[in-house]
PDB file of C-alpha atoms in Angstrom:
ATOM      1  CA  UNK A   1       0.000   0.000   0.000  1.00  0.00           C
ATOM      2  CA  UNK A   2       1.514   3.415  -1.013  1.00  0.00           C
ATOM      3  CA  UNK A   3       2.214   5.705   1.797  1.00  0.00           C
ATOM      4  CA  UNK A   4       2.129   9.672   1.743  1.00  0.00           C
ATOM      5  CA  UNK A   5       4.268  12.203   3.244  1.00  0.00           C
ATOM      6  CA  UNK A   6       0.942  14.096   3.809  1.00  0.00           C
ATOM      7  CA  UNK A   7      -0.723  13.380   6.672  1.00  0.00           C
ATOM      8  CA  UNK A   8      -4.626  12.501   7.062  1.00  0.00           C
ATOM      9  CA  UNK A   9      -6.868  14.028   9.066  1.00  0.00           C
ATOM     10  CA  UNK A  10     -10.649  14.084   9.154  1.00  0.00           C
ATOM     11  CA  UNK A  11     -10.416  17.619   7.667  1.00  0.00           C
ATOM     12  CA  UNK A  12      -8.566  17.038   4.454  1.00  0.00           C
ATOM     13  CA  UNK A  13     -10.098  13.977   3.478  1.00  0.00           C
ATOM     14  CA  UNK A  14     -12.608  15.903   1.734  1.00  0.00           C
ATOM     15  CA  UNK A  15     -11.298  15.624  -2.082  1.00  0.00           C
ATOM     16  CA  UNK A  16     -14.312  13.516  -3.217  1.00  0.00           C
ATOM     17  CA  UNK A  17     -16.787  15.724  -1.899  1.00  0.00           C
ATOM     18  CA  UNK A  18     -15.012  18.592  -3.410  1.00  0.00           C
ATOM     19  CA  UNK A  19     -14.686  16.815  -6.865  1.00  0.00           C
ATOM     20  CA  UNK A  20     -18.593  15.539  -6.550  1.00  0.00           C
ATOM     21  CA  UNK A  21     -19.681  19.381  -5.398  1.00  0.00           C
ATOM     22  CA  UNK A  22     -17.703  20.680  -8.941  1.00  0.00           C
ATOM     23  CA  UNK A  23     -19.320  18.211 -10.834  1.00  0.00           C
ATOM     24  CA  UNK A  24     -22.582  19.178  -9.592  1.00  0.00           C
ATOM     25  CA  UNK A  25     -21.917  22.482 -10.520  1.00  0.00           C
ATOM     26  CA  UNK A  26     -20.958  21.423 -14.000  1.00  0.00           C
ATOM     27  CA  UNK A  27     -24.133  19.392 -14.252  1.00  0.00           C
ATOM     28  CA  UNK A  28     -26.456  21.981 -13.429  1.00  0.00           C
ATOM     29  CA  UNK A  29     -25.145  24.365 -15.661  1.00  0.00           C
ATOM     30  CA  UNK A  30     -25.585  22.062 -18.419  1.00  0.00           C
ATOM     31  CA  UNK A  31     -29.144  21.569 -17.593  1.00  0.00           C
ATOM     32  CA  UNK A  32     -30.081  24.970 -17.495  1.00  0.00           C
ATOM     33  CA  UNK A  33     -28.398  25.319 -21.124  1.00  0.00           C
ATOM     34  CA  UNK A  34     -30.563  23.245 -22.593  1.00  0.00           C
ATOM     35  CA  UNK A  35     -33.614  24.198 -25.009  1.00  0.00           C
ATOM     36  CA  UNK A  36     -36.415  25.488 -23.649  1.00  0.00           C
ATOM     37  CA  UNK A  37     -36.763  28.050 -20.926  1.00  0.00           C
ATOM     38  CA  UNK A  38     -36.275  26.866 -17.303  1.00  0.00           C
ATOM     39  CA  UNK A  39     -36.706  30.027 -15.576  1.00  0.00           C
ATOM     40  CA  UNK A  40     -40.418  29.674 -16.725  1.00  0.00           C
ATOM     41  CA  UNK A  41     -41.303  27.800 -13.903  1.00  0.00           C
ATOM     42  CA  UNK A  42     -42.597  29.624 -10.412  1.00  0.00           C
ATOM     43  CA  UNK A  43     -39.062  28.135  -8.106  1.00  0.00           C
ATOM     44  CA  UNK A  44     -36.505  29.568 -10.858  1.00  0.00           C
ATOM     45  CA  UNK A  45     -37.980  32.778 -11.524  1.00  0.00           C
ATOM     46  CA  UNK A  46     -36.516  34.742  -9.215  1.00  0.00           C
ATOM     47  CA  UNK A  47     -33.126  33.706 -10.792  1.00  0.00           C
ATOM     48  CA  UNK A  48     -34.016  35.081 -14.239  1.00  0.00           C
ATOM     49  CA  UNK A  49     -34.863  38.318 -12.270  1.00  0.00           C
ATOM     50  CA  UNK A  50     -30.767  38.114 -11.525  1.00  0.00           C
ATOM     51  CA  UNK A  51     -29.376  36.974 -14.902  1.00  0.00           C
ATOM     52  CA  UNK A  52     -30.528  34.824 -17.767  1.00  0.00           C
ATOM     53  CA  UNK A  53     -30.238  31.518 -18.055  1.00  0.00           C
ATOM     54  CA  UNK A  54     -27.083  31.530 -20.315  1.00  0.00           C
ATOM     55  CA  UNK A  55     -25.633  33.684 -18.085  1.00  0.00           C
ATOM     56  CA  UNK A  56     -26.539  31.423 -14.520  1.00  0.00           C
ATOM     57  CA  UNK A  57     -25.444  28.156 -17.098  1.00  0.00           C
ATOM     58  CA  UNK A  58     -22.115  29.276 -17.828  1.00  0.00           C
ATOM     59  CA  UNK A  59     -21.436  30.555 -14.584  1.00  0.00           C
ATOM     60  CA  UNK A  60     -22.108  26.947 -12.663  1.00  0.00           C
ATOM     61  CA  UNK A  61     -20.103  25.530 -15.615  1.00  0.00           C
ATOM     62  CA  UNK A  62     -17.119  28.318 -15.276  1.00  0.00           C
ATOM     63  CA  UNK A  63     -17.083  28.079 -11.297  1.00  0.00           C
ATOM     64  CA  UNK A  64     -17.449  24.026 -11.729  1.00  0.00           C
ATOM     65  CA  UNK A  65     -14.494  23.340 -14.561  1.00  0.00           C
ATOM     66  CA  UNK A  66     -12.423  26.025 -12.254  1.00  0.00           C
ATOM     67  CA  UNK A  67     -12.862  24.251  -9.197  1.00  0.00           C
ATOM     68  CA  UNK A  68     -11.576  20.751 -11.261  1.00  0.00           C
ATOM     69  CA  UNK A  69      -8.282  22.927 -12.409  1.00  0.00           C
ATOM     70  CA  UNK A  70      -7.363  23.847  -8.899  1.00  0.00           C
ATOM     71  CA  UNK A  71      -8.362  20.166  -7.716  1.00  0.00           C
ATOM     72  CA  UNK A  72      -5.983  18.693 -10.398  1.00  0.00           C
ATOM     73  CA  UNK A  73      -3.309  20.703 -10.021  1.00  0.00           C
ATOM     74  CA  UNK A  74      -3.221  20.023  -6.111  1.00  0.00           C
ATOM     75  CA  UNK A  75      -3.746  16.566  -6.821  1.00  0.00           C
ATOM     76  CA  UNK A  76      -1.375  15.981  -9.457  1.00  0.00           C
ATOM     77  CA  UNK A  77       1.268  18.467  -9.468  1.00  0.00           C
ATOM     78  CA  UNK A  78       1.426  20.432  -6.049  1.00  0.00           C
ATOM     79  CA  UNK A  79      -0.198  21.442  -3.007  1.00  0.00           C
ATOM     80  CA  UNK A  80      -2.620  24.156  -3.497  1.00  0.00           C
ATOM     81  CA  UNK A  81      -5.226  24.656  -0.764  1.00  0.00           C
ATOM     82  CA  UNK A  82      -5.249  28.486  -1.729  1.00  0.00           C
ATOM     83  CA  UNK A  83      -7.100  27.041  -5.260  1.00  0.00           C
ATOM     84  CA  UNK A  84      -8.946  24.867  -3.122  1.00  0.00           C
ATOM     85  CA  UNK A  85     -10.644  27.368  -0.876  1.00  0.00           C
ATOM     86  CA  UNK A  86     -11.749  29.729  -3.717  1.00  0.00           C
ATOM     87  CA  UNK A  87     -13.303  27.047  -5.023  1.00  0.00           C
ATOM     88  CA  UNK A  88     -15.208  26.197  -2.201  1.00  0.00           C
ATOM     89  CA  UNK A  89     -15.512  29.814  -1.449  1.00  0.00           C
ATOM     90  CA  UNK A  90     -17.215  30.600  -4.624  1.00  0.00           C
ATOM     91  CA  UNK A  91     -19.179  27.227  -4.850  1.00  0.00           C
ATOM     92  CA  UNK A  92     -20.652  27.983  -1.635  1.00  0.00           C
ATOM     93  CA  UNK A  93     -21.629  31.536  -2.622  1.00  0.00           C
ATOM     94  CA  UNK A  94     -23.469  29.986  -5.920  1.00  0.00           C
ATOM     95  CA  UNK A  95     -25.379  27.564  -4.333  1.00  0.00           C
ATOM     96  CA  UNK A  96     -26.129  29.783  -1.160  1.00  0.00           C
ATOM     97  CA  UNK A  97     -27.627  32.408  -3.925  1.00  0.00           C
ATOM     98  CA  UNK A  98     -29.607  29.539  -5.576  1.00  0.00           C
ATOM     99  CA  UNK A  99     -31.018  28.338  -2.407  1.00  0.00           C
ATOM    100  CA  UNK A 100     -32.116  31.910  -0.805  1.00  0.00           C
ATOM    101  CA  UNK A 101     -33.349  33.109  -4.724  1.00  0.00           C
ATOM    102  CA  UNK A 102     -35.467  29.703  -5.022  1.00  0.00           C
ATOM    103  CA  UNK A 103     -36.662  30.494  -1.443  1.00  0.00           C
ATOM    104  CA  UNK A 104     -37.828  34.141  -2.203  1.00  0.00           C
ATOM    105  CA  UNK A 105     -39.773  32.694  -5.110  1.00  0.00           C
ATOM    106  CA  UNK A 106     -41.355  30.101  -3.414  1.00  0.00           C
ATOM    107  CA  UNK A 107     -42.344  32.747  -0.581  1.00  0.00           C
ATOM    108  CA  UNK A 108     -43.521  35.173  -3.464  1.00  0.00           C
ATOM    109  CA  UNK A 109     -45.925  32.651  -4.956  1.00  0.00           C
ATOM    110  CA  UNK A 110     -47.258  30.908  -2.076  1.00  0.00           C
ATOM    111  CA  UNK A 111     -46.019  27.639  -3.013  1.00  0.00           C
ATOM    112  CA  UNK A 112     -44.407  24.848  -1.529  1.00  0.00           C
ATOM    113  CA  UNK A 113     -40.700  24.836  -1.368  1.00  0.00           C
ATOM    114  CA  UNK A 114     -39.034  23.147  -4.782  1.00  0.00           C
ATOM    115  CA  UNK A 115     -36.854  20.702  -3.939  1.00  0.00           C
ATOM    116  CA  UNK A 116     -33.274  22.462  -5.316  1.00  0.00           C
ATOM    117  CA  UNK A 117     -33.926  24.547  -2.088  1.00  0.00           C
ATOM    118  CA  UNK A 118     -33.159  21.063  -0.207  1.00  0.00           C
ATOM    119  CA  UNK A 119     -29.934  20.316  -2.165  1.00  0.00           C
ATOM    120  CA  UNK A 120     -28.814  23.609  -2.198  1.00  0.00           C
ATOM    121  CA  UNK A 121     -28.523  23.953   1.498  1.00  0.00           C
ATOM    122  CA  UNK A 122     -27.056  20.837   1.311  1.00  0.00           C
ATOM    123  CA  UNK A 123     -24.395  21.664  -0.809  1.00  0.00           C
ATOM    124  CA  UNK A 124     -23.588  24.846   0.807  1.00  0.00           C
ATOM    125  CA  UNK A 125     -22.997  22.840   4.106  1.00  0.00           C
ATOM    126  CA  UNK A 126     -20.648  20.638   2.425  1.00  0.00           C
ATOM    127  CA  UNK A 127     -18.937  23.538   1.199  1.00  0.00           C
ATOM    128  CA  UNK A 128     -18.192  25.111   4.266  1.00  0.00           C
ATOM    129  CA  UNK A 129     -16.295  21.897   5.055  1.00  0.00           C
ATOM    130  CA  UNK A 130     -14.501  21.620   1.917  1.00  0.00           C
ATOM    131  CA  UNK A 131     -13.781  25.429   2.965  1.00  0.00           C
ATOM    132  CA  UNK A 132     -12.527  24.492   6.624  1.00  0.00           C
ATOM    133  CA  UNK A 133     -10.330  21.819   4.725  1.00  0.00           C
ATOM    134  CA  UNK A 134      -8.557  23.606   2.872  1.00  0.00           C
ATOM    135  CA  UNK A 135      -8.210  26.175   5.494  1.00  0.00           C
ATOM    136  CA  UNK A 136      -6.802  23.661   7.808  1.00  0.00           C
ATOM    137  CA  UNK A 137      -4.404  22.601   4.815  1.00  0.00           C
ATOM    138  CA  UNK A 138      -3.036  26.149   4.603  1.00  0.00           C
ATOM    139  CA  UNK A 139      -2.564  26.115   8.009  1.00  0.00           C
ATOM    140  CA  UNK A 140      -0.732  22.876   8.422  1.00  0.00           C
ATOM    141  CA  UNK A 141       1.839  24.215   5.516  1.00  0.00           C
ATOM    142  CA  UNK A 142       2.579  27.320   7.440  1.00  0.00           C
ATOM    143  CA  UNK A 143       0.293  29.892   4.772  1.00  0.00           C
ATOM    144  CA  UNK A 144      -0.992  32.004   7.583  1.00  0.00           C
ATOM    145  CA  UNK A 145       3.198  32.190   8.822  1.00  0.00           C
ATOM    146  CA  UNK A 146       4.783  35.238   9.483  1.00  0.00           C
ATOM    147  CA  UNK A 147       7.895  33.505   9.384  1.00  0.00           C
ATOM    148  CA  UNK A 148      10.150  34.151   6.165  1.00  0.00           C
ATOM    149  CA  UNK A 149       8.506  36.842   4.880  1.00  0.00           C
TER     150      UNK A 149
END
């Protein structure tokens, strides 16, 4: 069995969920691109009020493909938590935004909750501990140092 220099810890085994939460992000972009117009219905109205749907697509796709460079490059060629918290950072911020626009338009029209508002939480949870991950990475390779500078 291959053995690491890099020590695991509960906080930094997070790379899957980081990968899955990009992918995500790539997938729902995707959807949204497709024919026919989304932001139609009641829960996603409220997001065409923000931008169109091109504009939301590419976004999740741009933030999603993003968050795969800086999760390859710390995988494969160096350590890069600094990649790996934007990511997360900006990630979280999207699917916060989805979650509390989808909520607004629920509230607006009276109806039920859709169930992206579930998910979305969801993700944004996961987030913040891809976020604290990556934090704690940085920390452990002496980023937030004084020293040598």
């Amino acid at each position: 069995m291959p053995t690491s220099n890099v020590g695991m810890t509960s906080l930094n085994k997070t790379r899957s969920t980081e990968w899955l939460l990009a992918c995500c992000a790539i997938a729902w972009g995707c959807a949204i691109l497709q024919p026919g117009e989304l932001f139609e219905i009641s829960s996603d109205q409220m997001l065409g009020l923000i931008m169109r749907e091109t504009t939301w697509g590419a976004l999740a796709i741009l933030i999603g493909c993003l968050r795969c460079l800086g999760l390859a490059v710390n995988g494969w060629w160096r350590r890069s938590p600094i990649l790996r918290a934007l990511g997360s950072y900006a990630s979280g911020f999207f699917w916060l935004s989805l979650c509390i626009l989808q909520f607004a338009a629920a509230r607006k029209s009276g109806l039920g909750l859709p169930p992206g508002v579930y998910f979305y939480i969801v993700f944004f949870g996961f987030e913040g501990w891809c976020l604290a991950a990556a934090g704690y990475d940085m920390q452990k390779a002496g980023a937030f140092s004084m020293r040598g500078r």
